[in-house]
Amino acid sequence: MSRPAILIVGGGIGGLTAAAGLAQAGFAVTVLEAAPAFGEIGAGVTLSPNAMRGFDFTGCMEKVAAAGVEPKRQRIQHWQDGRALLTLERADAREKY
Ligand SMILES: Cc1cc2nc3c(=O)[nH]c(=O)nc-3n(C[C@H](O)[C@H](O)[C@H](O)COP(=O)(O)OP(=O)(O)OC[C@H]3O[C@@H](n4cnc5c(N)ncnc54)[C@H](O)[C@@H]3O)c2cc1C
């Protein structure tokens, strides 16, 4: 039995990750994206260990990692006075997760 062709509407991180996974599983995938071109939007994105596992599954993890930085520490600050509200150690994230 032939596999169905799959149409994904939206080439954001969700659509493209689904497309990569489905293509690797042997499906013919077409992605429709409304934006005229792919490019950087905004300042950046923090990718959680779960997200990196998704990229690992699709074979994209090392490329994604190479395009970013692995923070050793994460601090959440108050928007008005800059006071540190929460500090999380991240140096062991790869081993931990
Ligand atoms: C300011 C900001 C900061 C964020 N920071 C983080 C962060 O640090 N870490 C994190 O994990 N998440 C962050 N998020 C959330 C994260 O960006 C979203 O959860 C994620 O991008 C959603 O991905 P998506 O593929 O589901 O949707 P989107 O990225 O919204 O992609 C949907 C795509 O579909 C296209 N589209 C829509 N309608 C149609 C149509 N009818 N036809 C064709 N194409 C269409 C759109 O053009 C778009 O490219 C942030 C969000 C914002 C706004």
Coordinates of N, CA and C and ligand atoms in Angstrom, one line a residue:
M1 N 0.8 -1.2 0.0 CA 0.0 0.0 0.0 C 0.9 1.2 0.0
S2 N 0.6 2.2 -0.9 CA 1.4 3.4 -1.0 C 1.1 4.3 0.2
R3 N 2.1 5.1 0.6 CA 1.9 6.0 1.7 C 1.2 7.3 1.2
P4 N 0.3 7.9 2.0 CA -0.4 9.1 1.5 C 0.6 10.3 1.5
A5 N 0.4 11.1 0.5 CA 1.1 12.4 0.5 C 0.6 13.3 1.6
I6 N 1.5 14.1 2.2 CA 1.1 14.9 3.3 C 1.4 16.3 3.0
L7 N 0.4 17.2 3.3 CA 0.5 18.6 3.2 C 0.5 19.3 4.5
I8 N 1.5 20.1 4.8 CA 1.6 20.8 6.0 C 1.5 22.3 5.7
V9 N 0.6 22.9 6.4 CA 0.3 24.3 6.2 C 1.0 25.1 7.3
G10 N 2.1 25.8 7.0 CA 2.8 26.6 8.0 C 4.2 26.0 8.1
G11 N 5.2 26.8 7.8 CA 6.6 26.4 7.9 C 7.3 27.0 9.0
G12 N 6.7 27.0 10.2 CA 7.3 27.4 11.4 C 8.1 26.3 12.0
I13 N 8.6 26.4 13.2 CA 9.4 25.3 13.8 C 8.6 24.0 13.9
G14 N 7.3 24.1 14.2 CA 6.5 23.0 14.3 C 6.3 22.3 12.9
G15 N 5.9 23.1 11.9 CA 5.7 22.5 10.6 C 6.9 21.9 10.0
L16 N 8.0 22.6 10.1 CA 9.3 22.1 9.5 C 9.8 20.9 10.2
T17 N 9.6 20.8 11.5 CA 10.1 19.7 12.3 C 9.2 18.4 11.9
A18 N 7.9 18.7 11.8 CA 7.0 17.6 11.4 C 7.4 17.1 10.0
A19 N 7.7 18.1 9.1 CA 8.0 17.7 7.7 C 9.3 16.9 7.7
A20 N 10.3 17.3 8.5 CA 11.6 16.6 8.5 C 11.4 15.2 9.0
G21 N 10.6 15.0 10.1 CA 10.4 13.7 10.6 C 9.6 12.8 9.7
L22 N 8.6 13.3 9.1 CA 7.7 12.6 8.1 C 8.5 12.2 6.9
A23 N 9.3 13.1 6.4 CA 10.1 12.8 5.2 C 11.1 11.7 5.5
Q24 N 11.7 11.7 6.7 CA 12.6 10.6 7.1 C 11.9 9.3 7.2
A25 N 10.6 9.4 7.5 CA 9.9 8.1 7.7 C 9.3 7.7 6.3
G26 N 9.7 8.4 5.2 CA 9.3 7.9 3.9 C 8.1 8.6 3.3
F27 N 7.5 9.5 3.9 CA 6.3 10.2 3.4 C 6.7 11.3 2.4
A28 N 5.9 11.5 1.4 CA 6.1 12.7 0.5 C 5.4 13.9 1.2
V29 N 6.2 14.9 1.6 CA 5.7 16.0 2.3 C 5.8 17.3 1.5
T30 N 4.8 18.1 1.5 CA 4.8 19.4 1.0 C 4.5 20.4 2.1
V31 N 5.3 21.5 2.2 CA 5.1 22.5 3.2 C 4.6 23.8 2.5
L32 N 3.5 24.3 2.9 CA 3.0 25.6 2.3 C 3.3 26.7 3.4
E33 N 4.0 27.7 3.0 CA 4.3 28.8 3.9 C 3.8 30.1 3.4
A34 N 3.1 30.9 4.2 CA 2.5 32.1 3.7 C 3.6 33.2 3.5
A35 N 4.6 33.2 4.4 CA 5.6 34.2 4.3 C 6.4 34.1 3.0
P36 N 6.8 35.3 2.4 CA 7.5 35.2 1.1 C 8.9 34.6 1.2
A37 N 9.5 34.6 2.4 CA 10.9 34.0 2.5 C 11.1 33.6 3.9
F38 N 12.0 32.6 4.1 CA 12.4 32.2 5.5 C 13.5 33.2 5.9
G39 N 13.5 33.6 7.1 CA 14.6 34.4 7.6 C 14.5 34.6 9.1
E40 N 15.4 35.3 9.7 CA 15.4 35.5 11.1 C 14.3 36.5 11.5
I41 N 13.6 36.1 12.6 CA 12.5 37.0 13.1 C 12.8 37.1 14.6
G42 N 12.8 38.3 15.1 CA 13.0 38.5 16.5 C 14.5 38.3 16.9
A43 N 14.7 38.2 18.2 CA 16.1 38.3 18.8 C 16.7 36.9 18.9
G44 N 15.8 35.9 19.1 CA 16.4 34.5 19.3 C 15.3 33.7 20.0
V45 N 15.7 32.4 20.2 CA 14.7 31.5 20.8 C 15.5 30.6 21.7
T46 N 14.9 30.4 22.9 CA 15.5 29.4 23.9 C 14.9 28.1 23.6
L47 N 15.7 27.1 23.3 CA 15.2 25.7 23.0 C 15.5 24.8 24.2
S48 N 14.4 24.3 24.7 CA 14.5 23.4 25.9 C 15.1 22.1 25.5
P49 N 15.5 21.3 26.5 CA 16.0 19.9 26.2 C 15.0 19.1 25.4
N50 N 13.7 19.2 25.7 CA 12.7 18.5 24.9 C 12.8 18.9 23.4
A51 N 12.9 20.2 23.2 CA 13.0 20.7 21.8 C 14.2 20.1 21.1
M52 N 15.3 20.1 21.8 CA 16.6 19.6 21.2 C 16.5 18.1 20.9
R53 N 15.7 17.4 21.8 CA 15.5 16.0 21.5 C 14.7 15.8 20.2
G54 N 13.8 16.7 19.9 CA 13.0 16.7 18.7 C 14.0 16.9 17.5
F55 N 14.9 17.9 17.7 CA 15.8 18.1 16.6 C 16.8 16.9 16.4
D56 N 17.1 16.3 17.5 CA 18.0 15.1 17.4 C 17.3 14.0 16.6
F57 N 16.0 13.8 16.9 CA 15.2 12.8 16.2 C 15.2 13.0 14.7
T58 N 15.2 14.3 14.3 CA 15.1 14.6 12.9 C 16.5 14.8 12.3
G59 N 17.6 14.6 13.1 CA 18.9 14.7 12.6 C 19.4 16.2 12.4
C60 N 18.7 17.1 13.0 CA 19.1 18.5 12.9 C 19.8 19.1 14.1
M61 N 20.0 18.3 15.2 CA 20.4 18.8 16.5 C 21.8 19.5 16.4
E62 N 22.7 18.9 15.7 CA 24.1 19.5 15.7 C 24.1 20.8 14.9
K63 N 23.3 20.8 13.9 CA 23.3 22.1 13.1 C 22.6 23.2 13.9
V64 N 21.5 22.8 14.6 CA 20.9 23.8 15.4 C 21.8 24.3 16.5
A65 N 22.5 23.3 17.2 CA 23.4 23.7 18.3 C 24.5 24.6 17.8
A66 N 25.0 24.3 16.6 CA 26.1 25.1 16.0 C 25.7 26.5 15.8
A67 N 24.4 26.7 15.5 CA 23.9 28.1 15.2 C 23.6 28.9 16.5
G68 N 23.7 28.2 17.7 CA 23.4 28.9 18.9 C 24.5 28.8 19.9
V69 N 24.1 29.2 21.1 CA 25.1 29.0 22.3 C 24.4 28.2 23.4
E70 N 25.2 27.6 24.2 CA 24.6 26.8 25.3 C 24.9 27.7 26.6
P71 N 23.9 28.3 27.1 CA 24.1 29.1 28.3 C 24.5 28.3 29.5
K72 N 25.4 28.8 30.3 CA 25.8 28.1 31.5 C 24.9 28.4 32.6
R73 N 24.2 29.5 32.5 CA 23.3 30.0 33.6 C 22.2 30.8 33.0
Q74 N 21.0 30.7 33.6 CA 19.8 31.4 33.1 C 19.3 32.2 34.3
R75 N 19.1 33.5 34.0 CA 18.6 34.4 35.1 C 17.3 35.1 34.6
I76 N 16.3 35.0 35.4 CA 15.0 35.8 35.1 C 15.0 37.0 36.0
Q77 N 14.9 38.2 35.3 CA 14.9 39.4 36.1 C 13.6 40.2 36.0
H78 N 13.4 41.0 37.0 CA 12.2 41.8 37.1 C 12.3 42.9 36.0
W79 N 11.2 43.1 35.2 CA 11.3 44.0 34.1 C 11.5 45.4 34.4
Q80 N 11.2 45.8 35.7 CA 11.3 47.2 36.0 C 12.7 47.6 36.7
D81 N 13.1 46.8 37.7 CA 14.3 47.1 38.4 C 15.5 46.2 38.1
G82 N 15.3 45.2 37.3 CA 16.4 44.3 37.0 C 16.7 43.3 38.1
R83 N 16.0 43.3 39.2 CA 16.2 42.4 40.3 C 16.1 40.9 39.8
A84 N 17.1 40.1 40.2 CA 17.1 38.7 39.8 C 16.0 38.0 40.5
L85 N 15.1 37.4 39.8 CA 13.9 36.7 40.4 C 14.2 35.2 40.5
L86 N 15.0 34.7 39.6 CA 15.3 33.2 39.6 C 16.6 33.0 38.8
T87 N 17.5 32.2 39.3 CA 18.7 31.9 38.6 C 18.8 30.3 38.6
L88 N 19.0 29.9 37.3 CA 19.1 28.4 37.1 C 20.4 28.1 36.5
E89 N 21.1 27.1 37.1 CA 22.4 26.6 36.6 C 22.1 25.7 35.4
R90 N 22.7 26.0 34.2 CA 22.5 25.2 33.0 C 23.7 24.5 32.5
A91 N 24.8 24.6 33.2 CA 26.1 24.0 32.6 C 26.0 22.5 32.4
D92 N 25.2 21.9 33.2 CA 25.1 20.4 33.1 C 23.9 19.9 32.3
A93 N 23.3 20.8 31.5 CA 22.0 20.5 30.9 C 22.1 19.3 30.0
R94 N 23.1 19.2 29.2 CA 23.2 18.0 28.3 C 23.3 16.7 29.1
E95 N 24.1 16.7 30.1 CA 24.2 15.4 30.9 C 22.9 15.2 31.7
K96 N 22.4 16.2 32.2 CA 21.2 16.0 33.0 C 20.0 15.6 32.2
Y97 N 19.8 16.1 31.0 CA 18.6 15.8 30.3 C 18.9 14.9 29.1
Ligands
LIG1 C1 8.4 37.1 21.4 C2 8.3 35.6 21.5 C3 9.4 34.9 22.1 C4 9.3 33.5 22.2 N1 10.4 32.9 22.8 C5 10.4 31.6 22.8 C6 11.5 30.9 23.4 O1 12.5 31.5 23.8 N2 11.5 29.5 23.4 C7 10.4 28.8 22.9 O2 10.5 27.6 23.0 N3 9.4 29.4 22.4 C8 9.3 30.8 22.3 N4 8.3 31.4 21.8 C9 7.2 30.6 21.3 C10 7.6 30.0 19.9 O3 8.1 31.0 19.1 C11 6.3 29.3 19.3 O4 5.8 28.4 20.3 C12 6.7 28.6 18.1 O5 7.3 29.4 17.1 C13 5.4 28.0 17.5 O6 5.8 27.3 16.3 P1 4.8 26.9 15.3 O7 5.5 26.2 14.2 O8 3.7 26.1 15.9 O9 4.1 28.2 14.8 P2 4.7 29.6 14.0 O10 6.1 29.7 14.4 O11 3.7 30.6 14.4 O12 4.6 29.1 12.5 C14 3.4 29.1 11.8 C15 3.8 29.4 10.4 O13 2.6 29.2 9.6 C16 2.5 30.2 8.7 N5 1.1 30.3 8.3 C17 0.1 30.7 9.1 N6 -1.1 30.6 8.4 C18 -0.8 30.1 7.2 C19 -1.6 29.8 6.0 N7 -2.9 30.0 6.0 N8 -0.9 29.3 4.9 C20 0.4 29.2 4.9 N9 1.2 29.5 6.0 C21 0.6 29.9 7.1 C22 3.1 31.4 9.3 O14 3.5 32.4 8.4 C23 4.2 30.8 10.1 O15 5.4 30.8 9.4 C24 8.3 32.8 21.6 C25 7.2 33.5 21.0 C26 7.2 34.9 20.9 C27 6.1 35.6 20.2

